[in-house]
Amino acid sequence: MGTALLTGPLSLWAGMGVGALSSNTIRAALPALLLVLVLPPLAVVVMEAWVGRRRGGGPMRPGRAMGLALGAQGVMVVGAIGMNASARRLGDAALLTLVQAVVLPVVVTWALKARARARGAAWTASGVGLLVLLSLPGGAEAGCPERTSWPTKDWPSGALAPEHASALHAFEQYAFTRQEPAGERKGIRTDGVVIIHRGRLVYERYAPGWAAHRRHLGWSMSKSVTNALTGLAVARGALALEDSICKYVKASRESACAIQVRHLLEFASGLDWQEGYEDGPLQTSSVLAMLYGEGRADMVSFITSHVQRDVPGTSWEYSSGDTTLLAAVVGSAMRPQQAEGWEWKLLFEPVGVSSAVWERDAKGVLVGSSLMYATPRDWAKLGFLFLNDGCWEGQRLLPEGWVARSTTVAEPLRKKRLYWDAGDVQGWQFWLNRPVPGFQEERPWPHVPEDAYAMRGHWGQSVTLIPSLDVVVVRMADDREPGAFNLDAFLAKALALVEETP
């Protein structure tokens, strides 16, 4: 048993070390797989045979023992793969090591026909190992996508295929041709584009005055990051989706206590909120008053002072008030267990986002709806976290199933929609490319795969994620002319750059 406990981790470590020399996923996995299959069974057979001879045991059958041990190890490895176990996760590696420490000594001792006393010792050791295994609180954490490299420090570089030269010209003509005079801010005004394909930076370009190191305001892309903060809080048990907001913040109106965390994620608070921008009446805009007027001093108080128009959960309305209130609830829920700045420690630092700046109101609440800044490459990292099911470097940051639920059409949207425009299909703080029978029969972006979803912000900001193509497309912009930019056309041209790229 001790031999198995020692050789299991050693074979994993050695295999991963050799595999890291290859950039090919299959070749990178083979060394660890082969060493784990062969080394522990071989070591256990040799050790058991040596102990048996020293104790004067009967005839040895090492060939049979090795065959059975390899078979048992093969079953265990296949089972681990079937459960999405990963050698990079400590819990998975420890669990596999413990299981093989229980099984291999039993199989080998029996096959070698060791003496009764030795056989009894092996069974006793195996029983102890099994009890330890059964006493563990749970198996390996939910499986995370495997990648040969992660952009924690920086994005690994890739290249577009040479045959995509005409597609590149068409894309740049669309995205980067500025309409003169520039002072009028007409037409499409792209500040920067980053395209990530299969985990590599394959395209990056900036308009004059912008560069890779410059932070860009994401506007409402901040909402999707607030979704991530909520997932972190749920994962740590700091709050539940069914909790009333009044468990964490003081509301101006008692009626607001009927609002739950889930309702804020779904834009379903039911508050009589006016999401009007500079192209509408400024005096009636709730969001402008929150960001720049009377609400900036205490956003929670301002948001919850709005009249309760609908029962929470029964109607959908896009609301920066809902998301900022959500950020306040999450911040309050995390405060007892985390120091100030936990958002950086638990989210930004693990994924290598070093440029993030996020404004707060006068009470210290993150403006979760609107005011986060980051470089385009760092915005891409935040998108990459969701593209990888909330995992980073084999570690799960967001709860299992969180990304799937976040990218499912919000149920209140199907019930009642206020101030809704065609194409507004929302999940939990993400824009979706899903048809919704009954009111949205076509995909919002018909030339893009249906599994696409996006962070989107005012004046043309977007981080679009397409899991089926393993693509992240970031666009930072300053579009001021309504209707000038078309996200579907932009994405279709961007995806043409990576078609059939190895």
mmCIF file of C-alpha atoms in Angstrom, residues 31-336:
data_model
loop_
_atom_site.group_PDB
_atom_site.id
_atom_site.type_symbol
_atom_site.label_atom_id
_atom_site.label_comp_id
_atom_site.label_asym_id
_atom_site.label_seq_id
_atom_site.Cartn_x
_atom_site.Cartn_y
_atom_site.Cartn_z
ATOM 1 C CA PRO A 31 3.186 10.484 -20.651
ATOM 2 C CA ALA A 32 1.085 10.892 -17.511
ATOM 3 C CA LEU A 33 -1.421 8.311 -18.760
ATOM 4 C CA LEU A 34 1.237 5.697 -19.578
ATOM 5 C CA LEU A 35 3.226 6.211 -16.390
ATOM 6 C CA VAL A 36 0.115 6.030 -14.207
ATOM 7 C CA LEU A 37 -0.984 2.864 -15.998
ATOM 8 C CA VAL A 38 2.356 1.060 -15.681
ATOM 9 C CA LEU A 39 4.500 2.400 -12.839
ATOM 10 C CA PRO A 40 2.288 1.819 -9.753
ATOM 11 C CA PRO A 41 1.308 -1.776 -10.730
ATOM 12 C CA LEU A 42 4.925 -2.621 -11.584
ATOM 13 C CA ALA A 43 6.235 -1.172 -8.325
ATOM 14 C CA VAL A 44 3.634 -3.002 -6.238
ATOM 15 C CA VAL A 45 4.338 -6.348 -7.978
ATOM 16 C CA VAL A 46 8.097 -6.002 -7.449
ATOM 17 C CA MET A 47 7.699 -4.985 -3.807
ATOM 18 C CA GLU A 48 5.208 -7.746 -2.999
ATOM 19 C CA ALA A 49 7.368 -10.386 -4.738
ATOM 20 C CA TRP A 50 10.459 -9.231 -2.837
ATOM 21 C CA VAL A 51 8.620 -9.311 0.500
ATOM 22 C CA GLY A 52 7.207 -12.726 -0.311
ATOM 23 C CA ARG A 53 10.647 -14.209 -1.059
ATOM 24 C CA ARG A 54 12.168 -12.743 2.118
ATOM 25 C CA ARG A 55 9.400 -14.311 4.146
ATOM 26 C CA GLY A 56 9.854 -17.671 2.471
ATOM 27 C CA GLY A 57 6.534 -17.699 0.671
ATOM 28 C CA GLY A 58 5.439 -20.333 -1.823
ATOM 29 C CA PRO A 59 5.774 -20.208 -5.594
ATOM 30 C CA MET A 60 5.545 -16.732 -7.095
ATOM 31 C CA ARG A 61 3.550 -15.889 -10.219
ATOM 32 C CA PRO A 62 4.697 -12.377 -11.081
ATOM 33 C CA GLY A 63 3.453 -12.535 -14.679
ATOM 34 C CA ARG A 64 -0.092 -13.242 -13.590
ATOM 35 C CA ALA A 65 0.171 -10.610 -10.872
ATOM 36 C CA MET A 66 1.401 -7.971 -13.319
ATOM 37 C CA GLY A 67 -1.364 -8.753 -15.806
ATOM 38 C CA LEU A 68 -4.079 -8.492 -13.168
ATOM 39 C CA ALA A 69 -2.553 -5.334 -11.679
ATOM 40 C CA LEU A 70 -2.393 -3.658 -15.093
ATOM 41 C CA GLY A 71 -5.984 -4.633 -15.757
ATOM 42 C CA ALA A 72 -7.150 -3.259 -12.409
ATOM 43 C CA GLN A 73 -5.179 -0.048 -12.904
ATOM 44 C CA GLY A 74 -6.615 0.324 -16.400
ATOM 45 C CA VAL A 75 -10.162 0.053 -15.056
ATOM 46 C CA MET A 76 -9.417 2.690 -12.410
ATOM 47 C CA VAL A 77 -7.841 5.109 -14.903
ATOM 48 C CA VAL A 78 -10.699 4.691 -17.384
ATOM 49 C CA GLY A 79 -13.146 5.302 -14.548
ATOM 50 C CA ALA A 80 -11.278 8.444 -13.519
ATOM 51 C CA ILE A 81 -11.345 9.724 -17.100
ATOM 52 C CA GLY A 82 -15.050 8.948 -17.312
ATOM 53 C CA MET A 83 -15.615 11.066 -14.186
ATOM 54 C CA ASN A 84 -13.708 13.995 -15.776
ATOM 55 C CA ALA A 85 -10.909 13.719 -13.226
ATOM 56 C CA SER A 86 -7.809 15.821 -13.813
ATOM 57 C CA ALA A 87 -4.199 15.207 -12.793
ATOM 58 C CA ARG A 88 -3.871 18.970 -12.274
ATOM 59 C CA ARG A 89 -6.439 18.939 -9.451
ATOM 60 C CA LEU A 90 -5.000 17.880 -6.115
ATOM 61 C CA GLY A 91 -8.299 16.339 -4.974
ATOM 62 C CA ASP A 92 -8.589 14.167 -8.089
ATOM 63 C CA ALA A 93 -4.961 12.987 -7.884
ATOM 64 C CA ALA A 94 -5.289 12.164 -4.179
ATOM 65 C CA LEU A 95 -8.512 10.236 -4.741
ATOM 66 C CA LEU A 96 -7.011 8.123 -7.538
ATOM 67 C CA THR A 97 -3.909 7.444 -5.426
ATOM 68 C CA LEU A 98 -6.022 6.265 -2.491
ATOM 69 C CA VAL A 99 -8.178 4.010 -4.656
ATOM 70 C CA GLN A 100 -5.172 2.333 -6.264
ATOM 71 C CA ALA A 101 -3.535 1.997 -2.826
ATOM 72 C CA VAL A 102 -6.588 -0.039 -1.763
ATOM 73 C CA VAL A 103 -7.002 -2.147 -4.894
ATOM 74 C CA LEU A 104 -3.478 -2.909 -6.116
ATOM 75 C CA PRO A 105 -2.078 -4.587 -2.945
ATOM 76 C CA VAL A 106 -5.143 -6.848 -2.736
ATOM 77 C CA VAL A 107 -4.922 -7.918 -6.385
ATOM 78 C CA VAL A 108 -1.155 -8.440 -6.366
ATOM 79 C CA THR A 109 -1.029 -10.263 -3.017
ATOM 80 C CA TRP A 110 -3.735 -12.667 -4.115
ATOM 81 C CA ALA A 111 -2.131 -13.223 -7.522
ATOM 82 C CA LEU A 112 1.335 -13.918 -6.059
ATOM 83 C CA LYS A 113 -0.112 -16.450 -3.607
ATOM 84 C CA ALA A 114 1.569 -14.857 -0.666
ATOM 85 C CA ARG A 115 1.492 -16.552 2.707
ATOM 86 C CA ALA A 116 -1.629 -16.176 4.782
ATOM 87 C CA ARG A 117 -0.025 -13.734 7.208
ATOM 88 C CA ALA A 118 1.192 -11.466 4.411
ATOM 89 C CA ARG A 119 -2.157 -11.782 2.678
ATOM 90 C CA GLY A 120 -3.898 -10.814 5.910
ATOM 91 C CA ALA A 121 -1.644 -7.795 6.339
ATOM 92 C CA ALA A 122 -2.431 -6.673 2.801
ATOM 93 C CA TRP A 123 -6.161 -7.018 3.405
ATOM 94 C CA THR A 124 -5.858 -5.090 6.676
ATOM 95 C CA ALA A 125 -3.933 -2.261 4.970
ATOM 96 C CA SER A 126 -6.450 -2.233 2.124
ATOM 97 C CA GLY A 127 -9.330 -2.095 4.602
ATOM 98 C CA VAL A 128 -7.800 0.860 6.400
ATOM 99 C CA GLY A 129 -7.253 2.638 3.078
ATOM 100 C CA LEU A 130 -10.846 1.926 2.055
ATOM 101 C CA LEU A 131 -12.170 3.354 5.339
ATOM 102 C CA VAL A 132 -10.094 6.500 4.797
ATOM 103 C CA LEU A 133 -11.442 6.758 1.259
ATOM 104 C CA LEU A 134 -15.051 6.355 2.374
ATOM 105 C CA SER A 135 -14.598 8.936 5.134
ATOM 106 C CA LEU A 136 -13.677 11.669 2.655
ATOM 107 C CA PRO A 137 -16.367 14.375 2.375
ATOM 108 C CA GLY A 138 -16.770 13.856 -1.343
ATOM 109 C CA GLY A 139 -15.126 12.832 -4.577
ATOM 110 C CA ALA A 140 -13.135 14.991 -6.904
ATOM 111 C CA GLU A 141 -14.590 18.391 -7.695
ATOM 112 C CA ALA A 142 -16.645 18.784 -10.839
ATOM 113 C CA GLY A 143 -14.593 18.298 -13.979
ATOM 114 C CA CYS A 144 -13.049 21.335 -15.607
ATOM 115 C CA PRO A 145 -11.974 21.710 -19.239
ATOM 116 C CA GLU A 146 -8.375 20.678 -19.908
ATOM 117 C CA ARG A 147 -5.979 23.042 -21.655
ATOM 118 C CA THR A 148 -2.270 22.796 -22.311
ATOM 119 C CA SER A 149 -1.748 26.440 -21.332
ATOM 120 C CA TRP A 150 -3.605 29.252 -19.570
ATOM 121 C CA PRO A 151 -3.205 33.010 -20.074
ATOM 122 C CA THR A 152 -2.754 33.840 -16.392
ATOM 123 C CA LYS A 153 0.481 35.736 -17.066
ATOM 124 C CA ASP A 154 -0.280 36.673 -20.652
ATOM 125 C CA TRP A 155 -1.970 35.319 -23.734
ATOM 126 C CA PRO A 156 0.057 32.806 -25.741
ATOM 127 C CA SER A 157 0.308 34.008 -29.316
ATOM 128 C CA GLY A 158 -1.148 32.359 -32.365
ATOM 129 C CA ALA A 159 -1.521 33.309 -36.002
ATOM 130 C CA LEU A 160 -4.213 33.593 -38.637
ATOM 131 C CA ALA A 161 -3.985 31.302 -41.637
ATOM 132 C CA PRO A 162 -2.432 33.013 -44.706
ATOM 133 C CA GLU A 163 -5.456 32.117 -46.845
ATOM 134 C CA HIS A 164 -7.585 34.402 -44.680
ATOM 135 C CA ALA A 165 -5.989 37.556 -46.085
ATOM 136 C CA SER A 166 -9.129 38.630 -47.937
ATOM 137 C CA ALA A 167 -11.279 37.936 -44.869
ATOM 138 C CA LEU A 168 -8.879 40.027 -42.788
ATOM 139 C CA HIS A 169 -9.165 42.936 -45.217
ATOM 140 C CA ALA A 170 -12.963 42.765 -45.133
ATOM 141 C CA PHE A 171 -12.991 42.628 -41.334
ATOM 142 C CA GLU A 172 -10.696 45.606 -40.873
ATOM 143 C CA GLN A 173 -12.530 47.627 -43.490
ATOM 144 C CA TYR A 174 -15.720 47.121 -41.513
ATOM 145 C CA ALA A 175 -14.359 47.514 -37.997
ATOM 146 C CA PHE A 176 -11.638 50.164 -38.317
ATOM 147 C CA THR A 177 -12.660 52.565 -41.088
ATOM 148 C CA ARG A 178 -13.460 55.867 -39.349
ATOM 149 C CA GLN A 179 -15.981 58.263 -40.808
ATOM 150 C CA GLU A 180 -14.790 61.860 -41.130
ATOM 151 C CA PRO A 181 -14.923 64.374 -39.651
ATOM 152 C CA ALA A 182 -13.904 62.456 -36.524
ATOM 153 C CA GLY A 183 -15.237 65.154 -34.207
ATOM 154 C CA GLU A 184 -18.814 64.311 -35.187
ATOM 155 C CA ARG A 185 -18.401 60.734 -33.901
ATOM 156 C CA LYS A 186 -20.427 59.257 -36.755
ATOM 157 C CA GLY A 187 -20.355 55.690 -38.054
ATOM 158 C CA ILE A 188 -18.470 52.717 -36.628
ATOM 159 C CA ARG A 189 -15.826 53.748 -34.102
ATOM 160 C CA THR A 190 -13.841 50.704 -32.970
ATOM 161 C CA ASP A 191 -11.111 51.423 -30.407
ATOM 162 C CA GLY A 192 -9.664 47.915 -30.241
ATOM 163 C CA VAL A 193 -10.285 44.276 -31.072
ATOM 164 C CA VAL A 194 -8.820 41.130 -29.523
ATOM 165 C CA ILE A 195 -9.638 37.657 -30.863
ATOM 166 C CA ILE A 196 -8.782 34.531 -28.892
ATOM 167 C CA HIS A 197 -8.977 31.176 -30.687
ATOM 168 C CA ARG A 198 -8.321 27.908 -28.866
ATOM 169 C CA GLY A 199 -6.706 29.767 -26.016
ATOM 170 C CA ARG A 200 -4.319 31.799 -28.185
ATOM 171 C CA LEU A 201 -4.253 35.462 -29.156
ATOM 172 C CA VAL A 202 -4.619 35.329 -32.942
ATOM 173 C CA TYR A 203 -5.634 38.925 -33.676
ATOM 174 C CA GLU A 204 -5.189 42.294 -31.992
ATOM 175 C CA ARG A 205 -5.477 45.791 -33.351
ATOM 176 C CA TYR A 206 -6.090 49.247 -31.905
ATOM 177 C CA ALA A 207 -7.280 52.550 -33.320
ATOM 178 C CA PRO A 208 -4.980 55.580 -33.081
ATOM 179 C CA GLY A 209 -4.697 56.725 -29.478
ATOM 180 C CA TRP A 210 -5.356 53.258 -28.048
ATOM 181 C CA ALA A 211 -2.965 50.447 -27.139
ATOM 182 C CA ALA A 212 -2.905 47.053 -25.465
ATOM 183 C CA HIS A 213 -1.920 48.527 -22.083
ATOM 184 C CA ARG A 214 -4.730 51.117 -21.928
ATOM 185 C CA ARG A 215 -7.769 50.371 -19.787
ATOM 186 C CA HIS A 216 -11.147 50.778 -21.434
ATOM 187 C CA LEU A 217 -14.462 51.391 -19.708
ATOM 188 C CA GLY A 218 -16.684 48.353 -20.179
ATOM 189 C CA TRP A 219 -19.933 50.095 -19.227
ATOM 190 C CA SER A 220 -22.566 47.352 -18.890
ATOM 191 C CA MET A 221 -20.058 44.559 -19.499
ATOM 192 C CA SER A 222 -19.495 45.149 -15.782
ATOM 193 C CA LYS A 223 -22.831 43.395 -15.222
ATOM 194 C CA SER A 224 -21.416 40.069 -16.381
ATOM 195 C CA VAL A 225 -18.490 40.462 -13.980
ATOM 196 C CA THR A 226 -20.992 41.066 -11.180
ATOM 197 C CA ASN A 227 -22.485 37.715 -12.197
ATOM 198 C CA ALA A 228 -19.052 36.152 -11.554
ATOM 199 C CA LEU A 229 -18.809 37.796 -8.126
ATOM 200 C CA THR A 230 -22.241 36.411 -7.285
ATOM 201 C CA GLY A 231 -21.110 32.936 -8.333
ATOM 202 C CA LEU A 232 -18.068 33.217 -6.075
ATOM 203 C CA ALA A 233 -20.270 34.170 -3.123
ATOM 204 C CA VAL A 234 -22.643 31.266 -3.790
ATOM 205 C CA ALA A 235 -19.711 28.858 -4.093
ATOM 206 C CA ARG A 236 -18.480 29.913 -0.645
ATOM 207 C CA GLY A 237 -21.895 29.630 0.958
ATOM 208 C CA ALA A 238 -22.022 33.361 1.715
ATOM 209 C CA LEU A 239 -25.500 33.705 0.239
ATOM 210 C CA ALA A 240 -28.227 31.714 -1.528
ATOM 211 C CA LEU A 241 -30.203 32.676 -4.606
ATOM 212 C CA GLU A 242 -33.446 32.565 -2.606
ATOM 213 C CA ASP A 243 -32.222 35.002 0.056
ATOM 214 C CA SER A 244 -34.049 38.296 0.495
ATOM 215 C CA ILE A 245 -31.925 41.334 -0.246
ATOM 216 C CA CYS A 246 -32.896 42.684 3.188
ATOM 217 C CA LYS A 247 -30.802 39.959 4.791
ATOM 218 C CA TYR A 248 -27.767 41.907 3.565
ATOM 219 C CA VAL A 249 -28.734 45.530 2.862
ATOM 220 C CA LYS A 250 -31.122 48.099 4.297
ATOM 221 C CA ALA A 251 -33.895 48.931 1.823
ATOM 222 C CA SER A 252 -35.624 52.305 1.649
ATOM 223 C CA ARG A 253 -39.011 50.620 1.198
ATOM 224 C CA GLU A 254 -40.146 47.511 3.056
ATOM 225 C CA SER A 255 -41.722 46.187 -0.141
ATOM 226 C CA ALA A 256 -38.230 45.712 -1.592
ATOM 227 C CA CYS A 257 -37.596 42.923 0.920
ATOM 228 C CA ALA A 258 -39.595 40.602 -1.355
ATOM 229 C CA ILE A 259 -36.758 40.841 -3.877
ATOM 230 C CA GLN A 260 -34.428 37.830 -3.853
ATOM 231 C CA VAL A 261 -30.871 37.476 -5.137
ATOM 232 C CA ARG A 262 -32.161 35.403 -8.071
ATOM 233 C CA HIS A 263 -34.523 38.205 -9.128
ATOM 234 C CA LEU A 264 -31.630 40.642 -9.424
ATOM 235 C CA LEU A 265 -29.657 38.196 -11.593
ATOM 236 C CA GLU A 266 -32.714 37.874 -13.851
ATOM 237 C CA PHE A 267 -33.518 41.623 -14.106
ATOM 238 C CA ALA A 268 -36.777 40.788 -12.361
ATOM 239 C CA SER A 269 -36.853 42.973 -9.237
ATOM 240 C CA GLY A 270 -40.151 44.505 -10.319
ATOM 241 C CA LEU A 271 -38.958 47.995 -9.327
ATOM 242 C CA ASP A 272 -40.287 50.885 -11.440
ATOM 243 C CA TRP A 273 -36.896 51.702 -12.937
ATOM 244 C CA GLN A 274 -36.219 53.923 -15.955
ATOM 245 C CA GLU A 275 -33.135 52.763 -17.931
ATOM 246 C CA GLY A 276 -32.827 55.847 -20.123
ATOM 247 C CA TYR A 277 -29.587 57.202 -21.569
ATOM 248 C CA GLU A 278 -28.402 60.378 -23.251
ATOM 249 C CA ASP A 279 -30.778 59.928 -26.191
ATOM 250 C CA GLY A 280 -33.876 60.120 -23.918
ATOM 251 C CA PRO A 281 -35.330 62.489 -21.313
ATOM 252 C CA LEU A 282 -32.548 63.068 -18.800
ATOM 253 C CA GLN A 283 -34.866 64.172 -15.993
ATOM 254 C CA THR A 284 -36.679 60.806 -15.818
ATOM 255 C CA SER A 285 -33.656 58.525 -16.171
ATOM 256 C CA SER A 286 -33.089 56.388 -13.085
ATOM 257 C CA VAL A 287 -29.692 55.157 -14.267
ATOM 258 C CA LEU A 288 -28.294 58.633 -14.960
ATOM 259 C CA ALA A 289 -29.497 59.831 -11.551
ATOM 260 C CA MET A 290 -27.827 56.800 -9.936
ATOM 261 C CA LEU A 291 -24.504 57.226 -11.724
ATOM 262 C CA TYR A 292 -24.188 61.012 -11.812
ATOM 263 C CA GLY A 293 -26.913 62.566 -9.684
ATOM 264 C CA GLU A 294 -28.704 62.147 -6.370
ATOM 265 C CA GLY A 295 -28.191 58.390 -6.243
ATOM 266 C CA ARG A 296 -24.408 58.419 -6.335
ATOM 267 C CA ALA A 297 -24.050 59.093 -2.610
ATOM 268 C CA ASP A 298 -25.972 55.949 -1.582
ATOM 269 C CA MET A 299 -26.979 53.762 -4.516
ATOM 270 C CA VAL A 300 -28.704 51.060 -2.444
ATOM 271 C CA SER A 301 -30.960 53.626 -0.807
ATOM 272 C CA PHE A 302 -31.684 55.266 -4.156
ATOM 273 C CA ILE A 303 -32.467 52.021 -6.007
ATOM 274 C CA THR A 304 -34.738 50.611 -3.289
ATOM 275 C CA SER A 305 -36.612 53.928 -3.022
ATOM 276 C CA HIS A 306 -38.250 53.134 -6.372
ATOM 277 C CA VAL A 307 -41.864 51.987 -6.266
ATOM 278 C CA GLN A 308 -42.514 48.255 -6.509
ATOM 279 C CA ARG A 309 -44.300 48.049 -9.873
ATOM 280 C CA ASP A 310 -44.560 44.238 -10.181
ATOM 281 C CA VAL A 311 -44.233 41.249 -7.904
ATOM 282 C CA PRO A 312 -40.533 40.235 -8.029
ATOM 283 C CA GLY A 313 -39.890 37.446 -10.501
ATOM 284 C CA THR A 314 -42.975 38.107 -12.650
ATOM 285 C CA SER A 315 -41.580 40.601 -15.171
ATOM 286 C CA TRP A 316 -38.308 41.396 -16.950
ATOM 287 C CA GLU A 317 -36.789 44.831 -17.408
ATOM 288 C CA TYR A 318 -33.173 45.627 -18.215
ATOM 289 C CA SER A 319 -31.997 47.539 -15.158
ATOM 290 C CA SER A 320 -28.652 48.880 -14.041
ATOM 291 C CA GLY A 321 -30.331 49.351 -10.685
ATOM 292 C CA ASP A 322 -30.860 45.595 -10.302
ATOM 293 C CA THR A 323 -27.204 44.818 -10.986
ATOM 294 C CA THR A 324 -25.794 47.523 -8.729
ATOM 295 C CA LEU A 325 -28.131 46.372 -5.953
ATOM 296 C CA LEU A 326 -26.865 42.830 -6.593
ATOM 297 C CA ALA A 327 -23.261 44.017 -6.214
ATOM 298 C CA ALA A 328 -24.160 45.613 -2.891
ATOM 299 C CA VAL A 329 -25.863 42.430 -1.654
ATOM 300 C CA VAL A 330 -22.911 40.254 -2.677
ATOM 301 C CA GLY A 331 -20.411 42.646 -1.098
ATOM 302 C CA SER A 332 -22.309 42.673 2.184
ATOM 303 C CA ALA A 333 -22.673 38.888 2.175
ATOM 304 C CA MET A 334 -18.938 38.376 1.653
ATOM 305 C CA ARG A 335 -17.821 40.979 4.194
ATOM 306 C CA PRO A 336 -17.955 38.692 7.287
#
